[in-house]
N, CA, C and O atoms as a printed pandas DataFrame, in Angstrom:
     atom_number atom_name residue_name chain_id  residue_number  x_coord  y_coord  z_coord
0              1         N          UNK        A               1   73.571   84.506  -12.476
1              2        CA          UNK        A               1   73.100   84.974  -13.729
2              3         C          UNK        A               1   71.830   85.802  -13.537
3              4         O          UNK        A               1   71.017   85.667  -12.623
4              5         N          UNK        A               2   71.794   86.503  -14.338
5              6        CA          UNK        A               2   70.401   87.616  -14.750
6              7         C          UNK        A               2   69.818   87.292  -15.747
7              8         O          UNK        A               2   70.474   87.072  -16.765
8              9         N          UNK        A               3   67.964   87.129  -15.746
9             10        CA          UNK        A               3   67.164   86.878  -16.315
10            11         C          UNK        A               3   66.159   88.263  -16.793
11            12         O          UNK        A               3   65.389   88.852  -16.034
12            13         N          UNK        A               4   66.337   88.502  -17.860
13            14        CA          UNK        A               4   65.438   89.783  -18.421
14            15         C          UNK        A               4   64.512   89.665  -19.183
15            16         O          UNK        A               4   64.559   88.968  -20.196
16            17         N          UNK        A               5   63.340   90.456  -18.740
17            18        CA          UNK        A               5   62.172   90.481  -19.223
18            19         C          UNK        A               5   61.837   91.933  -20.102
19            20         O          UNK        A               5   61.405   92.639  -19.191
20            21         N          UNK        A               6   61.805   92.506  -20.948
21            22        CA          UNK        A               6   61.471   93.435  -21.319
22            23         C          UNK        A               6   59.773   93.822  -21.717
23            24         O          UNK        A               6   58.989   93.040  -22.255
24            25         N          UNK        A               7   59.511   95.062  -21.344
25            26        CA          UNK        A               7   57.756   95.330  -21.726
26            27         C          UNK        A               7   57.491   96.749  -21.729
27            28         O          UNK        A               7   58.101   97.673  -21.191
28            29         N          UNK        A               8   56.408   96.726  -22.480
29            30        CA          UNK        A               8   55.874   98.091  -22.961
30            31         C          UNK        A               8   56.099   99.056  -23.822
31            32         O          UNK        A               8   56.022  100.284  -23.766
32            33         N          UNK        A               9   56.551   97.867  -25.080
33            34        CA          UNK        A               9   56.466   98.212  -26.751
34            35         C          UNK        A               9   55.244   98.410  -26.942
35            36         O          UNK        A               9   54.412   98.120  -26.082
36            37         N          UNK        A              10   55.029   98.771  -27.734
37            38        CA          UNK        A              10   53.853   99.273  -28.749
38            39         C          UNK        A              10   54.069   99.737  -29.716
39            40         O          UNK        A              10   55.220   99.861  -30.135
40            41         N          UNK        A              11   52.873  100.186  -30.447
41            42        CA          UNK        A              11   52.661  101.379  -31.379
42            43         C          UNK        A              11   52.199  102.747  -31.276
43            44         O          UNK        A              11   51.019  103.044  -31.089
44            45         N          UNK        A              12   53.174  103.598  -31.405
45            46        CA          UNK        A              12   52.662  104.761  -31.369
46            47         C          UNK        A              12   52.588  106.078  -32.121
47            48         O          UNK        A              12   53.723  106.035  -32.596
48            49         N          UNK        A              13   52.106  107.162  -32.554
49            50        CA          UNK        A              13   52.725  108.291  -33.535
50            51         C          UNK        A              13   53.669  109.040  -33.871
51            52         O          UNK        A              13   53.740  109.579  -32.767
52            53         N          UNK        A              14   54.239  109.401  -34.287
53            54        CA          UNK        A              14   54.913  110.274  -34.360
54            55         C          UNK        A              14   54.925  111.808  -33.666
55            56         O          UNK        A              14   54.105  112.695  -33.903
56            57         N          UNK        A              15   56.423  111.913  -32.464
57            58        CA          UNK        A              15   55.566  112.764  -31.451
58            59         C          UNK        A              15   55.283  112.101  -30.399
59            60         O          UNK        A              15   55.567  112.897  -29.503
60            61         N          UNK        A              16   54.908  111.161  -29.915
61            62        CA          UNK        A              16   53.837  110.332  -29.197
62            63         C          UNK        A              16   55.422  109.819  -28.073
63            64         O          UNK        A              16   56.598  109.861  -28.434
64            65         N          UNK        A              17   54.919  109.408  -26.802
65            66        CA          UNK        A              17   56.328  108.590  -25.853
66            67         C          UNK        A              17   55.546  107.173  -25.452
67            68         O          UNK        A              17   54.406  106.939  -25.854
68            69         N          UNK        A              18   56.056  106.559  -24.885
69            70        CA          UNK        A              18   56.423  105.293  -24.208
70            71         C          UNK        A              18   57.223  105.314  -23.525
71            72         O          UNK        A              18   58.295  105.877  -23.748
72            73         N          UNK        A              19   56.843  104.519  -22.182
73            74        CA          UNK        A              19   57.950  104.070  -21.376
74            75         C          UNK        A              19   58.278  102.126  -21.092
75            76         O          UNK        A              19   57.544  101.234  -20.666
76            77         N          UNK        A              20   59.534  102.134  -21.513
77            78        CA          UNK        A              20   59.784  100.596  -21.678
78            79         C          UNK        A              20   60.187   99.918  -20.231
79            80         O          UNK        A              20   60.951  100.718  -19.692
80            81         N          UNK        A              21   60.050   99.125  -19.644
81            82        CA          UNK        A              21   60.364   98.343  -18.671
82            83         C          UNK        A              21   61.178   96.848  -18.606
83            84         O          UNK        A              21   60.644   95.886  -19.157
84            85         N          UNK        A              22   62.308   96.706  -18.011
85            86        CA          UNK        A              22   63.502   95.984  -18.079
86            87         C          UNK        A              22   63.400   95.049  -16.565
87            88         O          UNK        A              22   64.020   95.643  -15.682
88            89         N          UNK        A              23   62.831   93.874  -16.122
89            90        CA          UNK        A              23   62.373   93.097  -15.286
90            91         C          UNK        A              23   63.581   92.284  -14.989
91            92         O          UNK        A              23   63.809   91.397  -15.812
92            93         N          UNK        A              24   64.207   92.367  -14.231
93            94        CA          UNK        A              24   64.740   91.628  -13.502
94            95         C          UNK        A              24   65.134   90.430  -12.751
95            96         O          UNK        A              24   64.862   90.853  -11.627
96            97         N          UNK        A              25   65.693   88.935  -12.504
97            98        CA          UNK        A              25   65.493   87.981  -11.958
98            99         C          UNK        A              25   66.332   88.444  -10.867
99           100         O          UNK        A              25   67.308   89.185  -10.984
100          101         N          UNK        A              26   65.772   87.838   -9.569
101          102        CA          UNK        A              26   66.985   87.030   -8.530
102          103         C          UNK        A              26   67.295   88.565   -8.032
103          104         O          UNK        A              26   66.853   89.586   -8.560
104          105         N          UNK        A              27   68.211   88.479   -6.821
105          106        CA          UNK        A              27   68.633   89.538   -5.514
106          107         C          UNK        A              27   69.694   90.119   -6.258
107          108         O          UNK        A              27   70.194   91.037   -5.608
108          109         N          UNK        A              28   70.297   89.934   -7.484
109          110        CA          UNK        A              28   72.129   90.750   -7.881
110          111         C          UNK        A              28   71.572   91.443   -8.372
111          112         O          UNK        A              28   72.359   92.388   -8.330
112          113         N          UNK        A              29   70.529   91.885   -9.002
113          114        CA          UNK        A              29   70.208   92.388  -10.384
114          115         C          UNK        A              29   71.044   94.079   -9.952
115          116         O          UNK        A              29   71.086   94.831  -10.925
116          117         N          UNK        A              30   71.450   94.461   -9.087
117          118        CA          UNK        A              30   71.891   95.985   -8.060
118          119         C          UNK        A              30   73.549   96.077   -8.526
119          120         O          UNK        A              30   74.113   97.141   -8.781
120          121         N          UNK        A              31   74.123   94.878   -8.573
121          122        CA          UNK        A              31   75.401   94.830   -8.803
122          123         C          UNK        A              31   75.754   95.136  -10.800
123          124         O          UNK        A              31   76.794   95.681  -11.169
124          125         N          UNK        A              32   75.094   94.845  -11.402
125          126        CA          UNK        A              32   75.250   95.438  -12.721
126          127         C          UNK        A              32   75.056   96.720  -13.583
127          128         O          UNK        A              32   73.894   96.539  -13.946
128          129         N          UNK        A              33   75.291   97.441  -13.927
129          130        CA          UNK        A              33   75.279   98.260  -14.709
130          131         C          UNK        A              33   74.330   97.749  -16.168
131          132         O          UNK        A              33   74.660   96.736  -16.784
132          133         N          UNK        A              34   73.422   98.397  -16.490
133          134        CA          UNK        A              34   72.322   98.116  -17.301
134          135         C          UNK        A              34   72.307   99.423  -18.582
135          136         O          UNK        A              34   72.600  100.618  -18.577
136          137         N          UNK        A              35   71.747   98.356  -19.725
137          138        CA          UNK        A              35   72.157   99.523  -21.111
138          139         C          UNK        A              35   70.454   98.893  -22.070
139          140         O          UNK        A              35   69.885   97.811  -22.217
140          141         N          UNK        A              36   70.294   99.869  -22.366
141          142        CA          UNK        A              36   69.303   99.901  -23.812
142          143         C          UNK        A              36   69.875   99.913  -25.364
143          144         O          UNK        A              36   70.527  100.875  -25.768
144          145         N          UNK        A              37   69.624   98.938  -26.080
145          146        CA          UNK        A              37   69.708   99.047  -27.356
146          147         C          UNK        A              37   68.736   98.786  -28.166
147          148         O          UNK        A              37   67.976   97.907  -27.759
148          149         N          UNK        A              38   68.452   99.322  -29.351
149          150        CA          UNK        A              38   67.713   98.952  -30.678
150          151         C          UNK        A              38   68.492   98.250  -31.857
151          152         O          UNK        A              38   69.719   98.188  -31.937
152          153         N          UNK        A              39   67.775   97.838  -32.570
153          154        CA          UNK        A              39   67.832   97.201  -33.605
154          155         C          UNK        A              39   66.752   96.980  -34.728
155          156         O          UNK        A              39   66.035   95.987  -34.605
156          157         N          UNK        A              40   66.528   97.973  -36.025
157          158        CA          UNK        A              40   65.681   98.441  -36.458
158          159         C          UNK        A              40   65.912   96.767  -37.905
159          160         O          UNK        A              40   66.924   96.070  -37.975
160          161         N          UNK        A              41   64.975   96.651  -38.560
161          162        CA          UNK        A              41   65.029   95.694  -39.645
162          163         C          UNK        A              41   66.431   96.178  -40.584
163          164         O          UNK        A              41   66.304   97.364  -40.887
164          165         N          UNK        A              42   67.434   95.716  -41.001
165          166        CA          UNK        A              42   68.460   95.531  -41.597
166          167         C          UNK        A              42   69.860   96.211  -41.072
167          168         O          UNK        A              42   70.984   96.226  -41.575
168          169         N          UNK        A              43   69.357   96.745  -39.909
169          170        CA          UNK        A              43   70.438   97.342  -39.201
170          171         C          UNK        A              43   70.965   96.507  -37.964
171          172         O          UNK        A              43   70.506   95.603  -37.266
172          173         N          UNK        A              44   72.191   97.262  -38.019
173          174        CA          UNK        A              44   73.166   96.918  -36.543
174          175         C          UNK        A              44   72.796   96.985  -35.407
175          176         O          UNK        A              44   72.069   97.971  -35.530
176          177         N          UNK        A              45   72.717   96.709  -34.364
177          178        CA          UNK        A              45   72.073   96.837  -33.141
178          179         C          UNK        A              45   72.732   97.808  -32.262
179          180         O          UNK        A              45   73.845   97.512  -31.827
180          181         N          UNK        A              46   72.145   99.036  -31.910
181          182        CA          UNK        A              46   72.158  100.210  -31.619
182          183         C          UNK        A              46   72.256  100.496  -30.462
183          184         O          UNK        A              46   71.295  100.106  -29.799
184          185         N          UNK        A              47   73.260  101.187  -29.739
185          186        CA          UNK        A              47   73.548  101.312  -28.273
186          187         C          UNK        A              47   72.360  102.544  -27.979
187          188         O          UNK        A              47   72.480  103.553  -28.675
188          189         N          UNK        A              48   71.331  102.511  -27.077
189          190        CA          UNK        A              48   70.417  104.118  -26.629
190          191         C          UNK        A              48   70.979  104.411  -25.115
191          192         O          UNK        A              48   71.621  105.460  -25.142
192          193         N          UNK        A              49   70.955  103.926  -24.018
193          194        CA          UNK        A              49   71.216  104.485  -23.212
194          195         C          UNK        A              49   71.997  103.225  -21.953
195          196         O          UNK        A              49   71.930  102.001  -22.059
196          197         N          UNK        A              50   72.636  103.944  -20.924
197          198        CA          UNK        A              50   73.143  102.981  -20.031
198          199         C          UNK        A              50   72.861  103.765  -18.810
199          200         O          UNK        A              50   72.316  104.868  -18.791
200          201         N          UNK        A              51   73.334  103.012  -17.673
201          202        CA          UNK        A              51   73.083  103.205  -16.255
202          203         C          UNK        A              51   73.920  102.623  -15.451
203          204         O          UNK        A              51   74.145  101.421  -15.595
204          205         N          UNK        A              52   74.428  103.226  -14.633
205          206        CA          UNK        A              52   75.646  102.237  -13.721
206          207         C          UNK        A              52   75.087  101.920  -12.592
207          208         O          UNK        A              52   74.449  102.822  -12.049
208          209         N          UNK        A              53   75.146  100.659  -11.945
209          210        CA          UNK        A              53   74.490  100.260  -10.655
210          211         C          UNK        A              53   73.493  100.670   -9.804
211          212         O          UNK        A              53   72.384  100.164   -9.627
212          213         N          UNK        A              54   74.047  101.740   -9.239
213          214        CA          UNK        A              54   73.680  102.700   -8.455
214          215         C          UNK        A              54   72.599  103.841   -9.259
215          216         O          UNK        A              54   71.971  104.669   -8.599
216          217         N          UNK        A              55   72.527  103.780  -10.248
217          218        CA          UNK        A              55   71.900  105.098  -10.869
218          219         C          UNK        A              55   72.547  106.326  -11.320
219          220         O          UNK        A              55   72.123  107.094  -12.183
220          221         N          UNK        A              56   73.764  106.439  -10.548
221          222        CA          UNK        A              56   74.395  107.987  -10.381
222          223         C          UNK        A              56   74.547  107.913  -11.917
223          224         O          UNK        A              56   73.783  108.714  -12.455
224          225         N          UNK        A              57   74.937  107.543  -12.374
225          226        CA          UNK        A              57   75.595  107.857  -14.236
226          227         C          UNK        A              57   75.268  107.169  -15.196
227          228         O          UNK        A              57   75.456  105.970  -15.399
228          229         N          UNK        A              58   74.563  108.249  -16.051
229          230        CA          UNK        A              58   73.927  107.772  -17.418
230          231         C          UNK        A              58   74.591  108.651  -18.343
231          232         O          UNK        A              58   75.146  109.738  -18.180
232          233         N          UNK        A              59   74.332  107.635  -19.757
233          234        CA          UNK        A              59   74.842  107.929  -20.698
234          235         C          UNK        A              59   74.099  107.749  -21.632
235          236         O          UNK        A              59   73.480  106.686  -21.616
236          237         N          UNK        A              60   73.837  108.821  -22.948
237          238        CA          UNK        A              60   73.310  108.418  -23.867
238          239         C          UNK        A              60   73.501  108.429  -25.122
239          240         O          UNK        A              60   74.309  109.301  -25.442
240          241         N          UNK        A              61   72.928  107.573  -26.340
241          242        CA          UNK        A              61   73.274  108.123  -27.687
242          243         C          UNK        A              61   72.700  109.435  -28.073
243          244         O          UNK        A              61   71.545  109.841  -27.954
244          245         N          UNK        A              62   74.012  110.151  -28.680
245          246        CA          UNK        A              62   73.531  111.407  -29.196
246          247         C          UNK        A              62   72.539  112.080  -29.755
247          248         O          UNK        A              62   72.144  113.245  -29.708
248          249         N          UNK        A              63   72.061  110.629  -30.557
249          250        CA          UNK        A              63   70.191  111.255  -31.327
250          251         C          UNK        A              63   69.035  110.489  -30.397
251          252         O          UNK        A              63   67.935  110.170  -30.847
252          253         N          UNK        A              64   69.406  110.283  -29.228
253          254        CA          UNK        A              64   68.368  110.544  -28.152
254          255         C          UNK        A              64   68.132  111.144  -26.976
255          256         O          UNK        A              64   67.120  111.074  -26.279
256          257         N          UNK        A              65   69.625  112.035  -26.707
257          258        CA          UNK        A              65   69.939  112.829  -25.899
258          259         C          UNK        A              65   68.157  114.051  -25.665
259          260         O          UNK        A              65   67.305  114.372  -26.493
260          261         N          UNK        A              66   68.271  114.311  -24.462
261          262        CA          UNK        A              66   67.146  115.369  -24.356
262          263         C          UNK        A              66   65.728  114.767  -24.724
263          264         O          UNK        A              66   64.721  115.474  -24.675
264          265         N          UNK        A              67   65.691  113.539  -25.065
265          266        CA          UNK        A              67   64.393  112.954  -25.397
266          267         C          UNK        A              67   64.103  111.886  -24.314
267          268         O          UNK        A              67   63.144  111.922  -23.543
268          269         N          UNK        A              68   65.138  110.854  -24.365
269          270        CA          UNK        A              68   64.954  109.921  -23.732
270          271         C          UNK        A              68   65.531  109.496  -22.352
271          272         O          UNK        A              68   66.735  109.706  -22.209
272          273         N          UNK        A              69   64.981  109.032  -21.501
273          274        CA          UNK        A              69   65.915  108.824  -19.768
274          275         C          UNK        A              69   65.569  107.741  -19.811
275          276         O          UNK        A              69   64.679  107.226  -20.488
276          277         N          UNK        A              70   66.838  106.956  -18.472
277          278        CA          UNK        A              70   66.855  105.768  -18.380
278          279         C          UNK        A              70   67.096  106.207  -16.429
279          280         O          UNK        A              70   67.585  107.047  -15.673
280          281         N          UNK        A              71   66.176  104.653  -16.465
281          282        CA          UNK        A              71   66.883  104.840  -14.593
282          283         C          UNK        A              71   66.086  103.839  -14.511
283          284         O          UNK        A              71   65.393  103.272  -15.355
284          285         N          UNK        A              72   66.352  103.572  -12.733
285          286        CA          UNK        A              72   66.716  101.785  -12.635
286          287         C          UNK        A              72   65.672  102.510  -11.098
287          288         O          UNK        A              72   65.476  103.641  -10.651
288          289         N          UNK        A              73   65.275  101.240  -10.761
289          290        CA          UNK        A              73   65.088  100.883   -9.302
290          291         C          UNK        A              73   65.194  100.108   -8.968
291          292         O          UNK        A              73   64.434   99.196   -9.295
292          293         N          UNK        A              74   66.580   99.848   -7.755
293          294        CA          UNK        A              74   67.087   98.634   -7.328
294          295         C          UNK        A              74   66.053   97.884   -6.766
295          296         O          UNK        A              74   65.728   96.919   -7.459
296          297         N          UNK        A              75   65.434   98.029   -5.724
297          298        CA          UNK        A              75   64.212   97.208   -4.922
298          299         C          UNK        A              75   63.061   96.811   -5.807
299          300         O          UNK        A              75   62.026   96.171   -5.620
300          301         N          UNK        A              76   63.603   97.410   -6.827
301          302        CA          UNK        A              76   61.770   96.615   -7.553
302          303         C          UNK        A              76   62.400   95.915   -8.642
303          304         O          UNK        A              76   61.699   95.658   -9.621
304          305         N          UNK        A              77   64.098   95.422   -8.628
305          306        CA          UNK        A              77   64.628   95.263  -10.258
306          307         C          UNK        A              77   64.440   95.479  -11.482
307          308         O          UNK        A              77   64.061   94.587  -12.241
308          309         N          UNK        A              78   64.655   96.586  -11.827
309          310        CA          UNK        A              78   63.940   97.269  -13.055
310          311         C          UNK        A              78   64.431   98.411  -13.383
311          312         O          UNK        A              78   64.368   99.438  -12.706
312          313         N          UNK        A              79   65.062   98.247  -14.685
313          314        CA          UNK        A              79   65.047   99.175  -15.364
314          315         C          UNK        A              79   64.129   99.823  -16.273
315          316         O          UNK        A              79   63.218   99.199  -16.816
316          317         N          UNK        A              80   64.370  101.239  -16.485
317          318        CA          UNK        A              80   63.112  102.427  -17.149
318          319         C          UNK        A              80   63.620  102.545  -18.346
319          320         O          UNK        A              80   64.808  102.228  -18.289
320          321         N          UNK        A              81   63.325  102.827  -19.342
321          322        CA          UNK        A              81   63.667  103.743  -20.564
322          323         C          UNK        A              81   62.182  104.788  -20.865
323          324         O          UNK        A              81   61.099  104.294  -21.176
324          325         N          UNK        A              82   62.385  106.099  -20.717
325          326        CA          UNK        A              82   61.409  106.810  -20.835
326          327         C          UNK        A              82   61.440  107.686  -22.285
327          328         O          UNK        A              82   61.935  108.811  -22.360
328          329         N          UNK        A              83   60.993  107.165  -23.108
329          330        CA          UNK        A              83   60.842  107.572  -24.735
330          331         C          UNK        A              83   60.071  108.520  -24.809
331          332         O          UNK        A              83   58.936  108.150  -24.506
332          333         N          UNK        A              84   60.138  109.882  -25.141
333          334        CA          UNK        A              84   59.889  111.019  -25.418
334          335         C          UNK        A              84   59.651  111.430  -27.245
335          336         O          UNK        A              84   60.471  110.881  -27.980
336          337         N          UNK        A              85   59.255  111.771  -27.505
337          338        CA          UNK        A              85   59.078  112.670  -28.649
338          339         C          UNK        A              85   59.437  111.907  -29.854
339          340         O          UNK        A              85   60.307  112.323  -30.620
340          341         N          UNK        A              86   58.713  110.653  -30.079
341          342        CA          UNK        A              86   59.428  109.539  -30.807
342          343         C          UNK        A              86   59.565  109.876  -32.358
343          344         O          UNK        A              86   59.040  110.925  -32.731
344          345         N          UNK        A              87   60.088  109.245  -33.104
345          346        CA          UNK        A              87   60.695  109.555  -34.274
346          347         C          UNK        A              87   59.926  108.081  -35.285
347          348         O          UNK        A              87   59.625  107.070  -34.650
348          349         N          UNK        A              88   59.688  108.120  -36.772
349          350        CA          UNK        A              88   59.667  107.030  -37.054
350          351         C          UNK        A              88   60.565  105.959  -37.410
351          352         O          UNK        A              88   60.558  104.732  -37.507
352          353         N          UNK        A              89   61.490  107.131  -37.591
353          354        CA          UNK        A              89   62.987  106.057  -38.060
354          355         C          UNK        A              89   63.623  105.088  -36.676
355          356         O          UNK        A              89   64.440  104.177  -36.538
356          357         N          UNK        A              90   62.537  106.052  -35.623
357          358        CA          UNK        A              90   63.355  105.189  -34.059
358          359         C          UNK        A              90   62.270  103.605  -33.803
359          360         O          UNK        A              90   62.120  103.040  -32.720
360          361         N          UNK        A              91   61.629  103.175  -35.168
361          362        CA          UNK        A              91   61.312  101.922  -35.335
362          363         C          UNK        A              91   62.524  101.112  -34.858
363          364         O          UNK        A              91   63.669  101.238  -35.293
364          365         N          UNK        A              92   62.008  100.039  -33.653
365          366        CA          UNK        A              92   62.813   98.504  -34.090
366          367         C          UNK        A              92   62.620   97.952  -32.874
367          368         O          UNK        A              92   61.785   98.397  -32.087
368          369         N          UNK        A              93   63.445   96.851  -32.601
369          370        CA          UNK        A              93   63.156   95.886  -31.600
370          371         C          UNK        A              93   64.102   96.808  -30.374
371          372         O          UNK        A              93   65.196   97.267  -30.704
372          373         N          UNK        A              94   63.677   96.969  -29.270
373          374        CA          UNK        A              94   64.314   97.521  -27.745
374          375         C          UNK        A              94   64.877   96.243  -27.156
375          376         O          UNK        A              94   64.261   95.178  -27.215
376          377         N          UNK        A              95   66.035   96.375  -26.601
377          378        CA          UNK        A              95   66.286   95.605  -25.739
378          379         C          UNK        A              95   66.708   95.969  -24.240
379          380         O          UNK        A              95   66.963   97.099  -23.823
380          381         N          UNK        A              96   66.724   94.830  -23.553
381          382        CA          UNK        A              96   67.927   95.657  -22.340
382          383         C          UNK        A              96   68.893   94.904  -21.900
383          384         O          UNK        A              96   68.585   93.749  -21.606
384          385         N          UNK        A              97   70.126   95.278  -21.752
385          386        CA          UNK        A              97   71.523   94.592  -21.138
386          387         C          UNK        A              97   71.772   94.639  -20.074
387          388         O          UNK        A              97   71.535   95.612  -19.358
388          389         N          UNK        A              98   72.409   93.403  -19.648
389          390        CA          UNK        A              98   73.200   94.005  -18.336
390          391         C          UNK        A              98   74.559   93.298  -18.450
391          392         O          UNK        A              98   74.823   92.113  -18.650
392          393         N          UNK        A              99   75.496   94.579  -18.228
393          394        CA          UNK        A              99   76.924   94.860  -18.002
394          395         C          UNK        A              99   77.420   93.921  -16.607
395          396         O          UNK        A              99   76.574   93.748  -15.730
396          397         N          UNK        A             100   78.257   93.560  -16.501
397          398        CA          UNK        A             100   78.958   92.958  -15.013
398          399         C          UNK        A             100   79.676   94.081  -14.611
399          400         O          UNK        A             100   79.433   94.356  -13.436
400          401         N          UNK        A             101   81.027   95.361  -15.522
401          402        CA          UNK        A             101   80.923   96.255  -15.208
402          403         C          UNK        A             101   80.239   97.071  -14.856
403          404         O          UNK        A             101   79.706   97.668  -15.792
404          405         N          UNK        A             102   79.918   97.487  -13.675
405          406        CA          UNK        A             102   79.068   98.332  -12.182
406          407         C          UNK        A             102   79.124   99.709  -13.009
407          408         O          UNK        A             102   78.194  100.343  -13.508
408          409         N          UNK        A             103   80.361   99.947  -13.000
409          410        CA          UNK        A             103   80.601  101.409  -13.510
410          411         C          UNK        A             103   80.791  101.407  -14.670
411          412         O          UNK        A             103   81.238  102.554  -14.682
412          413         N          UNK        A             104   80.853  101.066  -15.844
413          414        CA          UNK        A             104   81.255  101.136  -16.843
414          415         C          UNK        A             104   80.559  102.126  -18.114
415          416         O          UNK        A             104   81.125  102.713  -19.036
416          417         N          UNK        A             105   78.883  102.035  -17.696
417          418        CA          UNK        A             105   78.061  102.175  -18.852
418          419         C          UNK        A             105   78.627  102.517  -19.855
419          420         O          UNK        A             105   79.030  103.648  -20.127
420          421         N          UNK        A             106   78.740  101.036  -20.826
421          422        CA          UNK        A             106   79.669  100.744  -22.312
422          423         C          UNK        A             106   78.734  100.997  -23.195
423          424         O          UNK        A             106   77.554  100.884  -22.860
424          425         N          UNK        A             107   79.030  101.326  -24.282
425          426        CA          UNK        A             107   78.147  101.587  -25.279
426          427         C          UNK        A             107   78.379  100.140  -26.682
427          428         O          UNK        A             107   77.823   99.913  -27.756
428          429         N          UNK        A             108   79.085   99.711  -26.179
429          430        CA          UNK        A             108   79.359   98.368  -27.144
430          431         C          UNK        A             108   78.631   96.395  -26.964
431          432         O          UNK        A             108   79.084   95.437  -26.339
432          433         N          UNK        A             109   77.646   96.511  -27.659
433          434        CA          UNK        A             109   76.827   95.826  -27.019
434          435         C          UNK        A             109   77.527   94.429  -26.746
435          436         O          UNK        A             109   76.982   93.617  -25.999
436          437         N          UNK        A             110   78.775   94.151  -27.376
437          438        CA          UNK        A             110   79.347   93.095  -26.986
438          439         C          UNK        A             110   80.060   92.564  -25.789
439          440         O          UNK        A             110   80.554   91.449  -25.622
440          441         N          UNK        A             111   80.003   93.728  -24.885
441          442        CA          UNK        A             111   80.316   93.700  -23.688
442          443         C          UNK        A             111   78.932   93.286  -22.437
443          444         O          UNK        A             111   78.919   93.026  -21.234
444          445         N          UNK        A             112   78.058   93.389  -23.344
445          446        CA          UNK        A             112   77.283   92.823  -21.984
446          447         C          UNK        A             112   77.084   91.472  -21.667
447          448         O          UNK        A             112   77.839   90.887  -22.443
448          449         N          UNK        A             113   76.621   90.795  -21.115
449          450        CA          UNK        A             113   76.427   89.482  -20.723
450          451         C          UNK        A             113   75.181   88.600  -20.489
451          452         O          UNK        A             113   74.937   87.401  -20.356
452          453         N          UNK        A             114   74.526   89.741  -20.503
453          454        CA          UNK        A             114   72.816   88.633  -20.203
454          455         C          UNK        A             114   71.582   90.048  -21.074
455          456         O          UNK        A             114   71.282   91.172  -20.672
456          457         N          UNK        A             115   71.296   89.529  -21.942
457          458        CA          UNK        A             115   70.090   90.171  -22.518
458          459         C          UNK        A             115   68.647   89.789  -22.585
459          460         O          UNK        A             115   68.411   88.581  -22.601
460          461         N          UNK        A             116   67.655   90.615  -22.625
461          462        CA          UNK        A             116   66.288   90.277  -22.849
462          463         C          UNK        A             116   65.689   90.088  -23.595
463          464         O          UNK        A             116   65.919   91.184  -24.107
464          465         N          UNK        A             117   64.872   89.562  -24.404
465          466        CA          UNK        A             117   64.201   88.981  -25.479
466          467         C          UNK        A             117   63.772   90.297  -26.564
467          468         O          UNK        A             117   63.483   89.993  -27.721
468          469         N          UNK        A             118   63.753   91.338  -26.263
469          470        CA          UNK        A             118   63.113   92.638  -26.627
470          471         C          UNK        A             118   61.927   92.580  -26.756
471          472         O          UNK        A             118   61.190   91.597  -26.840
472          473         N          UNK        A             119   61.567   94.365  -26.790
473          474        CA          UNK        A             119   60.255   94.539  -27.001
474          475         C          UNK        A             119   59.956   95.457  -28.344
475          476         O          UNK        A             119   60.914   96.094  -28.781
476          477         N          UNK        A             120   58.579   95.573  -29.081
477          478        CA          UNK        A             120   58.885   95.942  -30.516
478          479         C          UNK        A             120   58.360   97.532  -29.954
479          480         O          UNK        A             120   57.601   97.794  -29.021
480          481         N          UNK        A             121   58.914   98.246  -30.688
481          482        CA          UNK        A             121   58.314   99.611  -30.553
482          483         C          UNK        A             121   58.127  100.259  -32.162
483          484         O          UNK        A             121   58.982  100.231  -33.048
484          485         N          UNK        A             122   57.054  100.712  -32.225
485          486        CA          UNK        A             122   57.038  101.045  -33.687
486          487         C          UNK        A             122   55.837  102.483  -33.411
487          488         O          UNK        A             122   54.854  102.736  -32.715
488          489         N          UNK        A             123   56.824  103.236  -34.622
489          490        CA          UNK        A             123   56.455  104.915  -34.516
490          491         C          UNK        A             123   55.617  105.179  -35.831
491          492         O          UNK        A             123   56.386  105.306  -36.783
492          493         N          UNK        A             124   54.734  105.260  -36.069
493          494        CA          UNK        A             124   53.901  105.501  -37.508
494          495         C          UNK        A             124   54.092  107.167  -37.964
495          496         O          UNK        A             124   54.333  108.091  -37.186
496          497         N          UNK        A             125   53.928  107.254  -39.327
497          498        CA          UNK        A             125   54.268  108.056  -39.406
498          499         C          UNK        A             125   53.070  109.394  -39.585
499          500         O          UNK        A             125   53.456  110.557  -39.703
């Protein structure tokens, strides 16, 4: 099993980035494929970006395309989400997943298997 830590929510402006960090337990953390989601107050919980094992292939949601990157470093277990040009509506809780599919990066959060507590990110306006 995988143990996730998520960090480096805040508050910030509108305009303004953050980069979120996805902590890792234990030596597998290399064998999963890893995904970002939100979940803003009364909404559904929101697929943002994925990563397959290795790094080679990411995927993202369409209204964060060109803003936001995701990438992993196996040796330090950790995944990135690098938030760019933030929005206020992109208020809510961040999380991070990890997939058992390697290759898959799914965009359906019911497919993952071990999640992190989230972190809050909030965009003022």
């Amino acid at each position: 099993q995988v143990q996730l830590v998520e960090s480096g929510g805040g508050l910030v402006q509108a305009g303004g980035s953050l980069r979120l960090s996805c902590a890792a337990s234990g030596r597998t953390f290399s064998i999963y494929a890893m995904g970002w989601f939100r979940q803003a107050p009364g909404k559904e919980r929101e697929f943002v970006a994925a990563i397959s094992w290795t790094g080679g292939t990411t995927v993202y949601s369409d209204s964060v395309k060109g803003r936001f990157t995701i990438s992993r470093d196996n040796a330090k277990n950790t995944v990135y989400l690098q938030m760019n040009s933030l929005k206020p509506e992109e208020t809510a809780v961040y999380y991070c997943a990890a997939d058992r599919d390697r290759w898959a990066t799914r965009r359906d959060p019911e497919f993952y298997t071990y999640w992190g507590q989230g972190t809050q990110v909030t965009v003022s306006s």
